[in-house]
């Protein structure tokens, strides 16, 4: 049950207007028709036309307000960047106006990226990245050598490498092609570590060999051996008797 535009009670359902009607209503109003005239053109009652017109005006107000805010943010960021020295200007601009940068990244991210690309210090980012990769590579290789030289063998993992090297890596840095390749090269799978540790302990304990495999496991911590290692250990232990 509903009331029509003349106040009469109707038992039929209220007609619903979809997006196509809403778009056409907006076009007619923007073209100069009054709300009621646009509504009549589409078969709407006067009340429905006024309600839809009020929503349209509210949406327009929100759109205009948003556009003004974005334009103001663009002008503020542009002025902030342009008054910075040419070297490191984007970093300096962010330090000066972090709120402007963050709001633009939310409300107008595509424009912000395009603007920053045009005003970046050309080539500087690549030079910085190359220096960082070279330094990180040297530190990781040095850390790798230190871990291999430990008296008690430890597995060379990425966590241990970065800890010894004193480097903190984000997920993005770990996926840098050169760093990713180096990681594969330096880190030890469990099987490779056990082989290395087994050989080290056989050499280190040659002059003072345990009597049994249980004693060997107790001293070395190697409690899981491959069939080939078990055979080698058995032969090695017999030489002590």
Coordinates of C-alpha atoms in Angstrom, one line a residue:
X1 CA 0.0 0.0 0.0
X2 CA 1.3 3.5 -0.9
X3 CA 0.2 7.1 -1.5
X4 CA 0.3 8.5 -5.0
X5 CA 1.1 12.1 -5.7
X6 CA -2.5 13.2 -5.1
X7 CA -2.6 11.6 -1.7
X8 CA -4.8 8.7 -2.8
X9 CA -4.1 5.3 -1.3
X10 CA -3.0 2.7 -3.9
X11 CA -2.6 -1.0 -3.3
X12 CA -0.3 -1.7 -6.2
X13 CA 3.5 -1.9 -5.7
X14 CA 5.7 1.1 -6.1
X15 CA 7.4 1.2 -9.4
X16 CA 11.2 0.8 -9.1
X17 CA 13.5 2.6 -11.4
X18 CA 16.8 1.0 -12.3
X19 CA 20.1 2.5 -13.3
X20 CA 19.1 3.2 -16.9
X21 CA 16.2 5.4 -15.6
X22 CA 18.4 7.1 -13.1
X23 CA 21.0 7.9 -15.8
X24 CA 18.3 9.2 -18.1
X25 CA 16.8 11.3 -15.3
X26 CA 20.2 12.9 -14.6
X27 CA 20.7 13.6 -18.3
X28 CA 17.3 15.3 -18.6
X29 CA 17.8 17.4 -15.5
X30 CA 21.3 18.4 -16.6
X31 CA 19.9 19.3 -19.9
X32 CA 17.6 21.9 -18.3
X33 CA 14.4 20.2 -17.5
X34 CA 12.9 20.7 -14.0
X35 CA 12.8 17.8 -11.7
X36 CA 9.0 17.3 -12.2
X37 CA 9.2 17.6 -15.9
X38 CA 12.0 15.1 -16.1
X39 CA 10.0 12.8 -13.9
X40 CA 6.9 13.1 -16.1
X41 CA 9.0 12.3 -19.2
X42 CA 10.0 9.0 -17.6
X43 CA 6.6 8.2 -16.1
X44 CA 7.6 9.1 -12.5
X45 CA 5.2 10.8 -10.1
X46 CA 6.0 14.2 -8.8
X47 CA 7.1 13.0 -5.3
X48 CA 9.4 10.3 -6.8
X49 CA 10.9 12.9 -9.1
X50 CA 11.6 15.3 -6.2
X51 CA 13.1 12.5 -4.1
X52 CA 15.3 11.4 -6.9
X53 CA 16.3 14.9 -7.7
X54 CA 17.4 15.5 -4.1
X55 CA 19.6 12.4 -4.2
X56 CA 21.1 13.7 -7.5
X57 CA 21.9 17.1 -6.1
X58 CA 23.5 15.4 -3.0
X59 CA 25.7 13.2 -5.2
X60 CA 26.7 16.3 -7.3
X61 CA 27.6 18.1 -4.1
X62 CA 29.8 15.2 -2.9
X63 CA 31.5 14.9 -6.3
X64 CA 32.3 18.6 -6.5
X65 CA 33.6 18.5 -2.9
X66 CA 35.8 15.5 -3.7
X67 CA 37.1 17.1 -6.9
X68 CA 38.0 20.3 -5.0
X69 CA 39.9 18.3 -2.4
X70 CA 41.9 16.3 -5.0
X71 CA 42.7 19.5 -6.9
X72 CA 43.9 21.1 -3.7
X73 CA 46.1 18.1 -2.9
X74 CA 47.6 18.0 -6.3
X75 CA 48.5 21.7 -6.2
X76 CA 50.0 21.3 -2.7
X77 CA 52.2 18.3 -3.7
X78 CA 53.3 19.8 -6.9
X79 CA 54.4 23.0 -5.2
X80 CA 56.1 21.0 -2.4
X81 CA 58.1 18.9 -4.9
X82 CA 59.1 21.9 -7.1
X83 CA 60.6 23.9 -4.3
X84 CA 63.0 21.0 -3.3
X85 CA 66.6 20.6 -4.6
X86 CA 66.9 18.4 -7.7
X87 CA 68.7 15.6 -5.8
X88 CA 66.4 13.6 -3.6
X89 CA 63.4 15.9 -4.2
X90 CA 60.7 13.3 -3.7
X91 CA 62.1 12.1 -0.4
X92 CA 62.5 15.7 0.8
X93 CA 59.0 16.5 -0.3
X94 CA 57.6 13.5 1.5
X95 CA 59.3 14.6 4.7
X96 CA 57.9 18.1 4.3
X97 CA 54.3 17.0 3.5
X98 CA 53.7 13.4 4.5
X99 CA 50.0 14.0 5.0
X100 CA 49.5 15.4 1.5
X101 CA 51.4 12.4 0.0
X102 CA 49.4 9.8 1.9
X103 CA 46.0 11.4 1.0
X104 CA 46.9 11.6 -2.6
X105 CA 48.0 7.9 -2.6
X106 CA 44.5 7.1 -1.3
X107 CA 42.4 9.4 -3.4
X108 CA 44.4 10.0 -6.5
X109 CA 47.1 7.3 -6.6
X110 CA 47.5 7.1 -10.4
X111 CA 48.1 10.8 -10.7
X112 CA 50.6 10.7 -7.9
X113 CA 52.6 7.9 -9.5
X114 CA 52.7 9.6 -12.9
X115 CA 53.7 13.0 -11.3
X116 CA 56.5 11.4 -9.2
X117 CA 57.9 9.5 -12.2
X118 CA 58.2 12.8 -14.2
X119 CA 59.9 14.5 -11.3
X120 CA 62.2 11.7 -10.1
X121 CA 66.0 12.2 -10.2
X122 CA 66.6 10.1 -13.3
X123 CA 68.9 7.1 -12.8
X124 CA 69.5 7.9 -9.1
X125 CA 67.2 5.1 -7.9
X126 CA 69.1 2.5 -10.1
X127 CA 72.5 3.8 -8.9
X128 CA 71.4 3.5 -5.2
X129 CA 70.0 0.0 -5.9
X130 CA 73.2 -1.2 -7.5
X131 CA 75.3 0.1 -4.6
X132 CA 73.0 -1.6 -2.1
X133 CA 73.1 -4.9 -4.0
X134 CA 76.9 -4.8 -4.1
X135 CA 77.2 -4.0 -0.4
X136 CA 74.6 -6.7 0.5
X137 CA 76.3 -9.3 -1.7
X138 CA 79.7 -8.7 0.0
X139 CA 78.2 -8.8 3.5
X140 CA 76.3 -12.1 2.7
X141 CA 79.4 -13.8 1.3
X142 CA 81.4 -12.7 4.3
X143 CA 78.7 -14.1 6.6
X144 CA 78.7 -17.3 4.7
X145 CA 82.4 -17.8 5.1
X146 CA 82.1 -17.1 8.8
X147 CA 79.4 -19.7 9.3
X148 CA 81.3 -22.3 7.4
X149 CA 84.4 -21.6 9.6
X150 CA 82.5 -22.3 12.9
X151 CA 84.0 -25.1 15.0
X152 CA 80.7 -26.7 15.5
X153 CA 78.9 -27.0 12.1
X154 CA 75.6 -25.2 11.7
X155 CA 73.3 -25.2 8.8
X156 CA 73.6 -22.0 6.6
X157 CA 70.1 -20.6 6.4
X158 CA 68.9 -17.3 5.2
X159 CA 68.0 -16.2 8.7
X160 CA 71.5 -17.0 10.0
X161 CA 73.1 -15.3 6.9
X162 CA 71.2 -12.0 7.3
X163 CA 71.7 -12.1 11.1
X164 CA 75.5 -12.5 10.8
X165 CA 75.7 -10.0 7.9
X166 CA 73.7 -7.5 9.9
X167 CA 71.2 -7.0 7.2
X168 CA 67.4 -6.5 7.5
X169 CA 65.6 -7.6 4.3
X170 CA 62.0 -6.8 3.4
X171 CA 60.1 -9.3 1.2
X172 CA 60.6 -7.1 -1.8
X173 CA 64.4 -7.0 -1.3
X174 CA 64.6 -10.8 -1.0
X175 CA 63.0 -11.1 -4.5
X176 CA 65.6 -8.8 -6.1
X177 CA 67.1 -11.1 -8.9
X178 CA 70.7 -10.9 -7.8
X179 CA 69.8 -11.4 -4.1
X180 CA 67.5 -14.3 -4.9
X181 CA 70.2 -16.0 -6.9
X182 CA 72.8 -15.5 -4.2
X183 CA 70.3 -16.9 -1.6
X184 CA 69.9 -20.1 -3.6
X185 CA 73.7 -20.3 -3.9
X186 CA 74.6 -19.7 -0.3
X187 CA 71.8 -21.4 1.7
X188 CA 72.1 -25.1 2.6
X189 CA 69.4 -27.6 2.2
X190 CA 69.2 -30.0 5.1
X191 CA 70.7 -32.9 3.1
X192 CA 73.7 -30.8 2.0
X193 CA 74.3 -29.6 5.5
X194 CA 74.3 -33.1 6.9
X195 CA 76.8 -34.3 4.3
X196 CA 79.1 -31.4 5.1
X197 CA 78.7 -31.8 8.9
X198 CA 79.3 -35.5 8.7
X199 CA 82.6 -35.1 6.8
X200 CA 83.7 -32.4 9.2
X201 CA 83.1 -34.5 12.3
X202 CA 84.8 -37.6 10.8
X203 CA 87.9 -35.5 10.2
X204 CA 87.8 -33.7 13.5
X205 CA 87.3 -36.8 15.6
X206 CA 89.8 -39.0 13.7
X207 CA 92.3 -38.8 16.6
X208 CA 89.8 -39.5 19.3
X209 CA 87.1 -41.6 17.8
X210 CA 83.9 -42.6 19.7
X211 CA 83.4 -46.3 20.3
X212 CA 79.8 -46.6 19.0
X213 CA 77.4 -44.8 16.7
X214 CA 75.4 -43.7 19.7
X215 CA 78.4 -41.9 21.1
X216 CA 79.1 -40.4 17.7
X217 CA 75.5 -39.1 17.6
X218 CA 75.9 -37.7 21.2
X219 CA 79.1 -35.8 20.4
X220 CA 78.0 -34.5 17.0
X221 CA 74.3 -34.1 17.3
X222 CA 73.9 -36.0 14.0
X223 CA 71.2 -38.4 14.8
X224 CA 69.8 -38.9 11.3
X225 CA 72.2 -40.4 8.8
X226 CA 71.7 -41.7 5.2
X227 CA 72.4 -45.4 4.5
X228 CA 75.7 -44.4 2.8
X229 CA 76.7 -42.4 5.9
X230 CA 75.8 -45.2 8.2
X231 CA 78.1 -47.6 6.3
X232 CA 80.9 -45.1 6.3
X233 CA 80.5 -44.5 10.0
X234 CA 80.5 -48.3 10.7
X235 CA 83.8 -48.6 8.8
X236 CA 85.2 -45.5 10.4
X237 CA 84.4 -46.8 14.0
X238 CA 86.0 -50.1 13.4
X239 CA 89.3 -48.3 12.8
X240 CA 89.2 -47.1 16.4
X241 CA 89.1 -50.7 17.8

